[in-house]
mmCIF file with all atom_site columns, C-alpha atoms in Angstrom:
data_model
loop_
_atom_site.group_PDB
_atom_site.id
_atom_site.type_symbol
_atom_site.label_atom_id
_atom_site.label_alt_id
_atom_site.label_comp_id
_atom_site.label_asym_id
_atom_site.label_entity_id
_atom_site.label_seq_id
_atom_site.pdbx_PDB_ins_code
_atom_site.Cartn_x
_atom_site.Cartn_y
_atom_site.Cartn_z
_atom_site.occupancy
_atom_site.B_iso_or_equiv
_atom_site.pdbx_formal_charge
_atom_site.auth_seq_id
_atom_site.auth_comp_id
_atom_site.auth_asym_id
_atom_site.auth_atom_id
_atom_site.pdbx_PDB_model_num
ATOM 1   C CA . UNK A 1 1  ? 84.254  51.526 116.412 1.00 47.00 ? 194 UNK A CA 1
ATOM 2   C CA . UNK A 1 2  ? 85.998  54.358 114.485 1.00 52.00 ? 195 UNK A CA 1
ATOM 3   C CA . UNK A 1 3  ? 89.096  55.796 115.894 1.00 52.00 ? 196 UNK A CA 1
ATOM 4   C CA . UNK A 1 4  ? 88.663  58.434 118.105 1.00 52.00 ? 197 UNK A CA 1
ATOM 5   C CA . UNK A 1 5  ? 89.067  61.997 116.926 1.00 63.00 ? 198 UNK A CA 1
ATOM 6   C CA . UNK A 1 6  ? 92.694  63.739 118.291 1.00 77.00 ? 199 UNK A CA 1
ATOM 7   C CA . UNK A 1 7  ? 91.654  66.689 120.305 1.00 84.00 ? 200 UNK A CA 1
ATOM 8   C CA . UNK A 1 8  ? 92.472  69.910 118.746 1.00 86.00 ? 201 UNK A CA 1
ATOM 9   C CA . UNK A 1 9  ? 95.100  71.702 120.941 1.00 89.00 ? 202 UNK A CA 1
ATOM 10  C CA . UNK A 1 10 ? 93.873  74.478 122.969 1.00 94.00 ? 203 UNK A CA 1
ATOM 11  C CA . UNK A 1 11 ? 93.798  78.162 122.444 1.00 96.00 ? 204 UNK A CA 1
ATOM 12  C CA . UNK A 1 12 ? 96.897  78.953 124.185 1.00 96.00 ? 205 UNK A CA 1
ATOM 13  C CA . UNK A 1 13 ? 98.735  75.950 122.468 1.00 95.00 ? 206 UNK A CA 1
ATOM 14  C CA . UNK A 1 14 ? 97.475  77.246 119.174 1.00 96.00 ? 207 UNK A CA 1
ATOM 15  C CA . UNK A 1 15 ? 98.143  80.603 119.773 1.00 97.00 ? 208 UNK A CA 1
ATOM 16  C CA . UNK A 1 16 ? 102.138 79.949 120.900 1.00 97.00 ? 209 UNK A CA 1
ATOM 17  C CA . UNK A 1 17 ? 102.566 77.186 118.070 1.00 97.00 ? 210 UNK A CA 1
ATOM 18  C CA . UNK A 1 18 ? 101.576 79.706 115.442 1.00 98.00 ? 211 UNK A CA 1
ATOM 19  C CA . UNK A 1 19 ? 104.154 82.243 116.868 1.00 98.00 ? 212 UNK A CA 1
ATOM 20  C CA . UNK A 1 20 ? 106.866 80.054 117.181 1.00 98.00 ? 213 UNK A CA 1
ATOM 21  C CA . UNK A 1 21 ? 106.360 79.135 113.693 1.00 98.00 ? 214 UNK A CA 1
ATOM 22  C CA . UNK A 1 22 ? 106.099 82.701 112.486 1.00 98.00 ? 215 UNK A CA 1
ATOM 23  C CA . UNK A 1 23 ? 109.274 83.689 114.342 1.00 98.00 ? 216 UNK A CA 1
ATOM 24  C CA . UNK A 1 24 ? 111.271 80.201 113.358 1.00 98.00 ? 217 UNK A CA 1
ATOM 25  C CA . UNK A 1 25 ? 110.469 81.400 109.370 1.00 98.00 ? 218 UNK A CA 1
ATOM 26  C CA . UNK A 1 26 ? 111.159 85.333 109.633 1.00 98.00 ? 219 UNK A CA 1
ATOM 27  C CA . UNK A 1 27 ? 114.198 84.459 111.350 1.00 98.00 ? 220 UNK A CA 1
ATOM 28  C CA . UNK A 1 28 ? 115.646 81.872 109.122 1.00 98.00 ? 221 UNK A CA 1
ATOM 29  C CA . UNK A 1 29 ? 114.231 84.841 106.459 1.00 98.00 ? 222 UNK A CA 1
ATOM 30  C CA . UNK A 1 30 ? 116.727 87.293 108.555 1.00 98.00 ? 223 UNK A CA 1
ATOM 31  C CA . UNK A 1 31 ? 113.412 89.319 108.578 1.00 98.00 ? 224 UNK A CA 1
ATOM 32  C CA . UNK A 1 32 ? 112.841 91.877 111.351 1.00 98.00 ? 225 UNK A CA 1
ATOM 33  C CA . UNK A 1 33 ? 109.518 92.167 112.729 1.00 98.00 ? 226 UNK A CA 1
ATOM 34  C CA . UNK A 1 34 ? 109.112 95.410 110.911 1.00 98.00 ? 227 UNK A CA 1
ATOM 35  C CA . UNK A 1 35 ? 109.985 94.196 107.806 1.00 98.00 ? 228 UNK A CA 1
ATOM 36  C CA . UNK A 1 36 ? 107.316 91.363 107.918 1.00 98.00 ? 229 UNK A CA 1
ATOM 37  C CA . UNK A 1 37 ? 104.781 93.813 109.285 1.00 98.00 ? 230 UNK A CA 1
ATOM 38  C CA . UNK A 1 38 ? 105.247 95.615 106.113 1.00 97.00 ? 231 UNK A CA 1
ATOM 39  C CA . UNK A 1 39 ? 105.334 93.013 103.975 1.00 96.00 ? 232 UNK A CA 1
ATOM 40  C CA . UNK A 1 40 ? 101.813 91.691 105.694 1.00 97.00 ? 233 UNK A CA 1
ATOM 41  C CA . UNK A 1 41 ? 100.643 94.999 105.751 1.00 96.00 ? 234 UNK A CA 1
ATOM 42  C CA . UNK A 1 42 ? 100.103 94.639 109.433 1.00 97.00 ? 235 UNK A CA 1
ATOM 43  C CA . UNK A 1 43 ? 101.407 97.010 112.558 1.00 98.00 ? 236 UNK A CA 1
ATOM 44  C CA . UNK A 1 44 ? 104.897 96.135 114.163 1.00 98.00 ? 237 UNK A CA 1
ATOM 45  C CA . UNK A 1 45 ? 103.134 95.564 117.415 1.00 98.00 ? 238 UNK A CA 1
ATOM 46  C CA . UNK A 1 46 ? 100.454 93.140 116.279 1.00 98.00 ? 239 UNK A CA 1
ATOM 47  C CA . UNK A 1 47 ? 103.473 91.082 114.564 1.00 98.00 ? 240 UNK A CA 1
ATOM 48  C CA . UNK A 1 48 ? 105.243 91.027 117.735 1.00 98.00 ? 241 UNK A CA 1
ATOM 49  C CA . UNK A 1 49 ? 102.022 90.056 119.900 1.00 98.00 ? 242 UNK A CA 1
ATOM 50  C CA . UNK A 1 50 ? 101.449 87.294 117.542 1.00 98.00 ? 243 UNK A CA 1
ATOM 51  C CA . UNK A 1 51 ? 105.028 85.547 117.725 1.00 98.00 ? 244 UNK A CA 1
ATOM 52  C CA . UNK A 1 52 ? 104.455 85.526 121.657 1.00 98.00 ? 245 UNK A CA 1
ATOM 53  C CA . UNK A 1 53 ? 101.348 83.877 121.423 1.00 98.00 ? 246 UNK A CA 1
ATOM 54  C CA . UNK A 1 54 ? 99.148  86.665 122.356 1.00 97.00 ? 247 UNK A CA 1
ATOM 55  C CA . UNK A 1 55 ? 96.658  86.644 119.842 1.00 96.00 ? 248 UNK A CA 1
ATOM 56  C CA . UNK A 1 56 ? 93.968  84.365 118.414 1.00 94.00 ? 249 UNK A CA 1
ATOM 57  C CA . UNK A 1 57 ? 94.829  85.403 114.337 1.00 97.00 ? 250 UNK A CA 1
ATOM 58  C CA . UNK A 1 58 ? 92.691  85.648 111.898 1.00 97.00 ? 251 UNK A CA 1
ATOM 59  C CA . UNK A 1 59 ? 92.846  83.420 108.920 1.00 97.00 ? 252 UNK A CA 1
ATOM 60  C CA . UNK A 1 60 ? 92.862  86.409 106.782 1.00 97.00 ? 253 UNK A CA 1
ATOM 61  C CA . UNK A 1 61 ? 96.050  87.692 108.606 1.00 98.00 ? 254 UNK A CA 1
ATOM 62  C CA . UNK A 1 62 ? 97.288  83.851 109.171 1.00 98.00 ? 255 UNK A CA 1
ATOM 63  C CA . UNK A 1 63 ? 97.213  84.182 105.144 1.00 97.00 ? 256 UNK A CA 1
ATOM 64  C CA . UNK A 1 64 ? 99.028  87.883 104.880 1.00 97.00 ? 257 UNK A CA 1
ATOM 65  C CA . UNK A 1 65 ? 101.734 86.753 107.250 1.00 98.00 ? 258 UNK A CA 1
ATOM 66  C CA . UNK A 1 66 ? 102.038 83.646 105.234 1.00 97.00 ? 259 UNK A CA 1
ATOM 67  C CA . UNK A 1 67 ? 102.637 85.443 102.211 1.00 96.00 ? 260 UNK A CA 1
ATOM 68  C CA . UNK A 1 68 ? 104.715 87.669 103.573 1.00 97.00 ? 261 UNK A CA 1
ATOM 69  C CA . UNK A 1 69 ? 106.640 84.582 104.561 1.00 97.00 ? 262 UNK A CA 1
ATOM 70  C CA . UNK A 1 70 ? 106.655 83.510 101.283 1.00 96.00 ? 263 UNK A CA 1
ATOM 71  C CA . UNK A 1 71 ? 104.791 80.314 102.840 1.00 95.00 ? 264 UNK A CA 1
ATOM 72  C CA . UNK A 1 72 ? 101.747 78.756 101.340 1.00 95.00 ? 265 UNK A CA 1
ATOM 73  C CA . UNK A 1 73 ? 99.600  78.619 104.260 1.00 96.00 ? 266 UNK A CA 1
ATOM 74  C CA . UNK A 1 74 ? 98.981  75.229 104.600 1.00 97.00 ? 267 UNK A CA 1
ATOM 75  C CA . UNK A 1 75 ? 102.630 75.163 105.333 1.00 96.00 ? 268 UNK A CA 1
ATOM 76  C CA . UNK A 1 76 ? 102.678 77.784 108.042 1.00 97.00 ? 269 UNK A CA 1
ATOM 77  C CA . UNK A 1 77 ? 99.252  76.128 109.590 1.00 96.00 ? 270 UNK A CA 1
ATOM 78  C CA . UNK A 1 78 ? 100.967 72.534 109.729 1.00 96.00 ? 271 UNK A CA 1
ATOM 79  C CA . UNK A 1 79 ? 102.240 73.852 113.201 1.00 95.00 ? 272 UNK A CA 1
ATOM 80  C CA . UNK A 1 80 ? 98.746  73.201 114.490 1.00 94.00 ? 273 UNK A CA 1
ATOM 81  C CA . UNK A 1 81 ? 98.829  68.927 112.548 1.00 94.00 ? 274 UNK A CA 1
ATOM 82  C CA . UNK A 1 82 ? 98.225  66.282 114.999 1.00 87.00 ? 275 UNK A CA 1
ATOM 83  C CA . UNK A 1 83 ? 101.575 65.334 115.337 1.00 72.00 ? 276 UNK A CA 1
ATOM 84  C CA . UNK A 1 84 ? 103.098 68.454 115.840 1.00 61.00 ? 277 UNK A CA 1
ATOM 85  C CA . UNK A 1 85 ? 102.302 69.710 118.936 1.00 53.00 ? 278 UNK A CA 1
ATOM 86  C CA . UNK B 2 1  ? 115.941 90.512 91.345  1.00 47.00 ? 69  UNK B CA 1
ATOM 87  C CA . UNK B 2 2  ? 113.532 88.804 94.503  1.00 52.00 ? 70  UNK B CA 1
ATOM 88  C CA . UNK B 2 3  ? 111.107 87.244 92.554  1.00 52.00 ? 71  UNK B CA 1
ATOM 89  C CA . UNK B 2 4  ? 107.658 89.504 93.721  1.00 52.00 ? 72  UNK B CA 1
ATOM 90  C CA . UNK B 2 5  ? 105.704 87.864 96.157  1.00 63.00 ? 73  UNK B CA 1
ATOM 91  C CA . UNK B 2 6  ? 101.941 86.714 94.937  1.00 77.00 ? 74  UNK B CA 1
ATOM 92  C CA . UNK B 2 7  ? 99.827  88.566 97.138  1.00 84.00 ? 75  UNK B CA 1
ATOM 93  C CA . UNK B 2 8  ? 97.445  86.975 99.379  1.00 86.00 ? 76  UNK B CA 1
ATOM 94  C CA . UNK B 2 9  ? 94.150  86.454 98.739  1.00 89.00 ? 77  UNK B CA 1
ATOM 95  C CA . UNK B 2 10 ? 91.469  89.636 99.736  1.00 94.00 ? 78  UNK B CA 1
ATOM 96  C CA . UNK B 2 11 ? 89.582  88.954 103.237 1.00 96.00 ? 79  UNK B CA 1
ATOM 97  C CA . UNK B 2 12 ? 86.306  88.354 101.343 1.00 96.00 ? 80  UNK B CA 1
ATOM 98  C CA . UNK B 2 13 ? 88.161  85.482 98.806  1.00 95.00 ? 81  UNK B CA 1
ATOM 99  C CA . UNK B 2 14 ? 89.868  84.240 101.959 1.00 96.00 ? 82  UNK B CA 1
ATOM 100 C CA . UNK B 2 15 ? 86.409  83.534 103.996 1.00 97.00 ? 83  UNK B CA 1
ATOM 101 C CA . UNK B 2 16 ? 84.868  82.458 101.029 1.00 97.00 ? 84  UNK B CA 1
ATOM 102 C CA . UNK B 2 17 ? 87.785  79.867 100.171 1.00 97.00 ? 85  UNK B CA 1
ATOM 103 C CA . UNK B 2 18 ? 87.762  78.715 103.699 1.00 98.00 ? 86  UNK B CA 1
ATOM 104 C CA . UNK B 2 19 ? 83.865  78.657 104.389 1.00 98.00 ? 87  UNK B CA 1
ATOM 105 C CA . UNK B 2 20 ? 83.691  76.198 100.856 1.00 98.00 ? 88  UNK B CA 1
ATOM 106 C CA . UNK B 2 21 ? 86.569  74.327 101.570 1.00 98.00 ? 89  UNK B CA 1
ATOM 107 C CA . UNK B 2 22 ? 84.532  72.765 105.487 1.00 98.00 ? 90  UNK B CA 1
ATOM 108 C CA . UNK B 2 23 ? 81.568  72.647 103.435 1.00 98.00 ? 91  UNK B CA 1
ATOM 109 C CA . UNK B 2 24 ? 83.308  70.382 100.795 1.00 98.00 ? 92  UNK B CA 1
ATOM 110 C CA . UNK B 2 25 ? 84.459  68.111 103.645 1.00 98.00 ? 93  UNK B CA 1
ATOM 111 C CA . UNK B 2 26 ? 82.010  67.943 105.878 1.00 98.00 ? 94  UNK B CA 1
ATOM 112 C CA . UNK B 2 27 ? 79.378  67.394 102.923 1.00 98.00 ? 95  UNK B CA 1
ATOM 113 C CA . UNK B 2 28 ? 81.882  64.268 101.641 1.00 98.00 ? 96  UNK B CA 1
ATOM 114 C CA . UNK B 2 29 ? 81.624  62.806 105.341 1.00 98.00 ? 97  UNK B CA 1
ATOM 115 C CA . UNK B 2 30 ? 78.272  63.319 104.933 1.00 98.00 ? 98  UNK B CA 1
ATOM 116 C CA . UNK B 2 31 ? 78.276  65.275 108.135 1.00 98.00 ? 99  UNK B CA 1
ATOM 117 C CA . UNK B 2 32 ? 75.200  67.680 109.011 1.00 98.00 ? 100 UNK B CA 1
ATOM 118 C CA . UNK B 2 33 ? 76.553  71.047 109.951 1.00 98.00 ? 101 UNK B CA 1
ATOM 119 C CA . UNK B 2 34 ? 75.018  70.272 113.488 1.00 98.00 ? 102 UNK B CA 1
ATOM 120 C CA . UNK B 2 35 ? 76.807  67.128 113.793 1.00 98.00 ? 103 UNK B CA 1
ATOM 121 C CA . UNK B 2 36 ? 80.107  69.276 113.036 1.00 98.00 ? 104 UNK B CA 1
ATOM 122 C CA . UNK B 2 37 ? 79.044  72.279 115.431 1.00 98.00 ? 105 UNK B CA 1
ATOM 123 C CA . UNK B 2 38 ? 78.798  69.391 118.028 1.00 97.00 ? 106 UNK B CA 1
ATOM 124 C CA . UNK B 2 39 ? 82.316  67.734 117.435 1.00 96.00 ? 107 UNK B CA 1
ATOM 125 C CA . UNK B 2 40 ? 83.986  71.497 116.584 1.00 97.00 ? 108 UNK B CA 1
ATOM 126 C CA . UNK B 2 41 ? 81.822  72.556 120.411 1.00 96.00 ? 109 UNK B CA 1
ATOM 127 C CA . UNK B 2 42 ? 81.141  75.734 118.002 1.00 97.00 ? 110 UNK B CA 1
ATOM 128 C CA . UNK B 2 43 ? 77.245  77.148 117.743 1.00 98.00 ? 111 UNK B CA 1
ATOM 129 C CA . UNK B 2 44 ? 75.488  75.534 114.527 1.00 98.00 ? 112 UNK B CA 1
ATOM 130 C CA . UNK B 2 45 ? 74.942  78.802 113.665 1.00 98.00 ? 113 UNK B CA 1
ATOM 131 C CA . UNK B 2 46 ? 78.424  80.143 113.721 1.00 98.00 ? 114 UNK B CA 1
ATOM 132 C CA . UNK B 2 47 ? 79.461  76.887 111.476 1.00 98.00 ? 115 UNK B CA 1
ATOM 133 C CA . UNK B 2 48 ? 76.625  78.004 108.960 1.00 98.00 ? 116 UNK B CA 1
ATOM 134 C CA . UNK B 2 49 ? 78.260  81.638 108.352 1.00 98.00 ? 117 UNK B CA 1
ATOM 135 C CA . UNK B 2 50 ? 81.594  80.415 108.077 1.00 98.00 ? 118 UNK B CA 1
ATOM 136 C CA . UNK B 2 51 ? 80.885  77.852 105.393 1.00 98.00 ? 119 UNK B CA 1
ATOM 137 C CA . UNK B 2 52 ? 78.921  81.029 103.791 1.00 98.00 ? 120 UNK B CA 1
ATOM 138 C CA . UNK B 2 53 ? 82.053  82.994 104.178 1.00 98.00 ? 121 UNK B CA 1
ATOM 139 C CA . UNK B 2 54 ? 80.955  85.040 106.327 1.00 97.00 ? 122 UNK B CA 1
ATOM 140 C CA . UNK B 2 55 ? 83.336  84.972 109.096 1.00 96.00 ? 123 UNK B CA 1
ATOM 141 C CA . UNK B 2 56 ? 87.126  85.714 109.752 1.00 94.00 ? 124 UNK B CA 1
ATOM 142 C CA . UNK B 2 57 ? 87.610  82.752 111.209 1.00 97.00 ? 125 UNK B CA 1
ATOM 143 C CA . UNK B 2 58 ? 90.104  82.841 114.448 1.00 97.00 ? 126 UNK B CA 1
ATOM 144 C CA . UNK B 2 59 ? 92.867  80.139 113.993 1.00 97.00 ? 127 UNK B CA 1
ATOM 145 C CA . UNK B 2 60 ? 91.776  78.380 117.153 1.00 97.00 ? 128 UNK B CA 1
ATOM 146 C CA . UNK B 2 61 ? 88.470  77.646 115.558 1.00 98.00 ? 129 UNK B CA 1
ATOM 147 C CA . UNK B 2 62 ? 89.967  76.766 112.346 1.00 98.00 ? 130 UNK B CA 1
ATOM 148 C CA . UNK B 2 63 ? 91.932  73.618 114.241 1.00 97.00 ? 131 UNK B CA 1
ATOM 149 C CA . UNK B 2 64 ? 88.485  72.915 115.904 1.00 97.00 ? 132 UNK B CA 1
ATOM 150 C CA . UNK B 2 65 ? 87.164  72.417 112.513 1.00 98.00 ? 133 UNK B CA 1
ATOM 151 C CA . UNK B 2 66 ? 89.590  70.797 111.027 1.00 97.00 ? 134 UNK B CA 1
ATOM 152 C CA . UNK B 2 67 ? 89.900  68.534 114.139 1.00 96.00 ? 135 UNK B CA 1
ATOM 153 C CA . UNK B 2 68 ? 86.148  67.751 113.576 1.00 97.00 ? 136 UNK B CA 1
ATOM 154 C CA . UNK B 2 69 ? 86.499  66.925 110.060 1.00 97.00 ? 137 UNK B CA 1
ATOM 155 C CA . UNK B 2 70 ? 88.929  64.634 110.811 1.00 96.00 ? 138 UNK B CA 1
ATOM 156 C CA . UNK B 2 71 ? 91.891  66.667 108.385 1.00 95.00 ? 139 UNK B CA 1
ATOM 157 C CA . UNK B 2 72 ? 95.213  68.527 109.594 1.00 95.00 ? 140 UNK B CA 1
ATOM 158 C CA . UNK B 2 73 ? 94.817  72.305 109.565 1.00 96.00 ? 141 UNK B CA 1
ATOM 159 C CA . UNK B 2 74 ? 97.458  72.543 107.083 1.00 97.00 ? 142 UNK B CA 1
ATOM 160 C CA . UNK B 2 75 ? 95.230  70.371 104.687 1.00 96.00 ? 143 UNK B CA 1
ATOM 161 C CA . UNK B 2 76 ? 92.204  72.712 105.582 1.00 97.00 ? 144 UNK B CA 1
ATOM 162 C CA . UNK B 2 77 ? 94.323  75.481 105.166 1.00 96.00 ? 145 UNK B CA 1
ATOM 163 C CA . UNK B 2 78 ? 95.647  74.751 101.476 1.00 96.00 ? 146 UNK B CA 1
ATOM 164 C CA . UNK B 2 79 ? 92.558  76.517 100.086 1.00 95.00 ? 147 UNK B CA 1
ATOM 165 C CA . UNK B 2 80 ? 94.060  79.337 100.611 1.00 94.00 ? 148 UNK B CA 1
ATOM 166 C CA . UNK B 2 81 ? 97.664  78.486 99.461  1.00 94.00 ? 149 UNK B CA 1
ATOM 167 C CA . UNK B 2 82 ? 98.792  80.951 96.356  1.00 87.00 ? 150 UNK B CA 1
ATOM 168 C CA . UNK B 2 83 ? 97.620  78.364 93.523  1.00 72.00 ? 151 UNK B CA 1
ATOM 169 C CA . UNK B 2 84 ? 94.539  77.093 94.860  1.00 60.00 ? 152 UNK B CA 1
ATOM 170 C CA . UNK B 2 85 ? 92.599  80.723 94.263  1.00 53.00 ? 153 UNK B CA 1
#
């Protein structure tokens, strides 16, 4: 019988564990918000909605924030492994 | 001087990357794409224009897949990461 699949966590979890992650790494950055915006070529706002957990990203912006990060974006995604939330 | 950061990768490369990267794995699981639709609970159709890059993916829907395919979303992710395009 082969081991049954983990569940993947659900939208909200996703959303919030990709924020905190994205806050966690601009902050140990000492990044503002608009700073990474800029960097990502994104608005302030969106930035912001995404480190509360507001928004379902897309994985081109999941990569843009990453690099702004200077993250690879596996690294940045690993918030969402199995074990981690 | 900061070394500059690679930039990331355009939103067509990015789909593209991503939509070739499930196909890889769900073709070595030999996995039909409605057998991965079914354990993602995404449309067949939906899975079938990601894989042809067609699709911003949303990052919930990237940890469905992933989920499905039996890999962390970081590991699904690397396609993306600065040396992998």
């Amino acid at each position: 019988m082969p081991k049954p699949r983990s569940k993947p966590p659900s939208k909200e979890k996703t959303q919030i564990a990709f924020g905190a992650a994205v806050r966690a790494r601009r902050e140990a950055l000492e990044m503002t918000q608009e700073r990474l915006a800029e960097l990502a070529e994104l608005h302030t706002n969106y930035v912001s909605s995404v480190e509360r957990g507001e928004r379902n990203i897309g994985l081109h912006n999941v990569a843009r924030l990453a690099y702004a990060l200077d993250l690879p974006v596996s690294e940045l995604a690993s918030c969402l492994d199995p074990r981690a939330h």
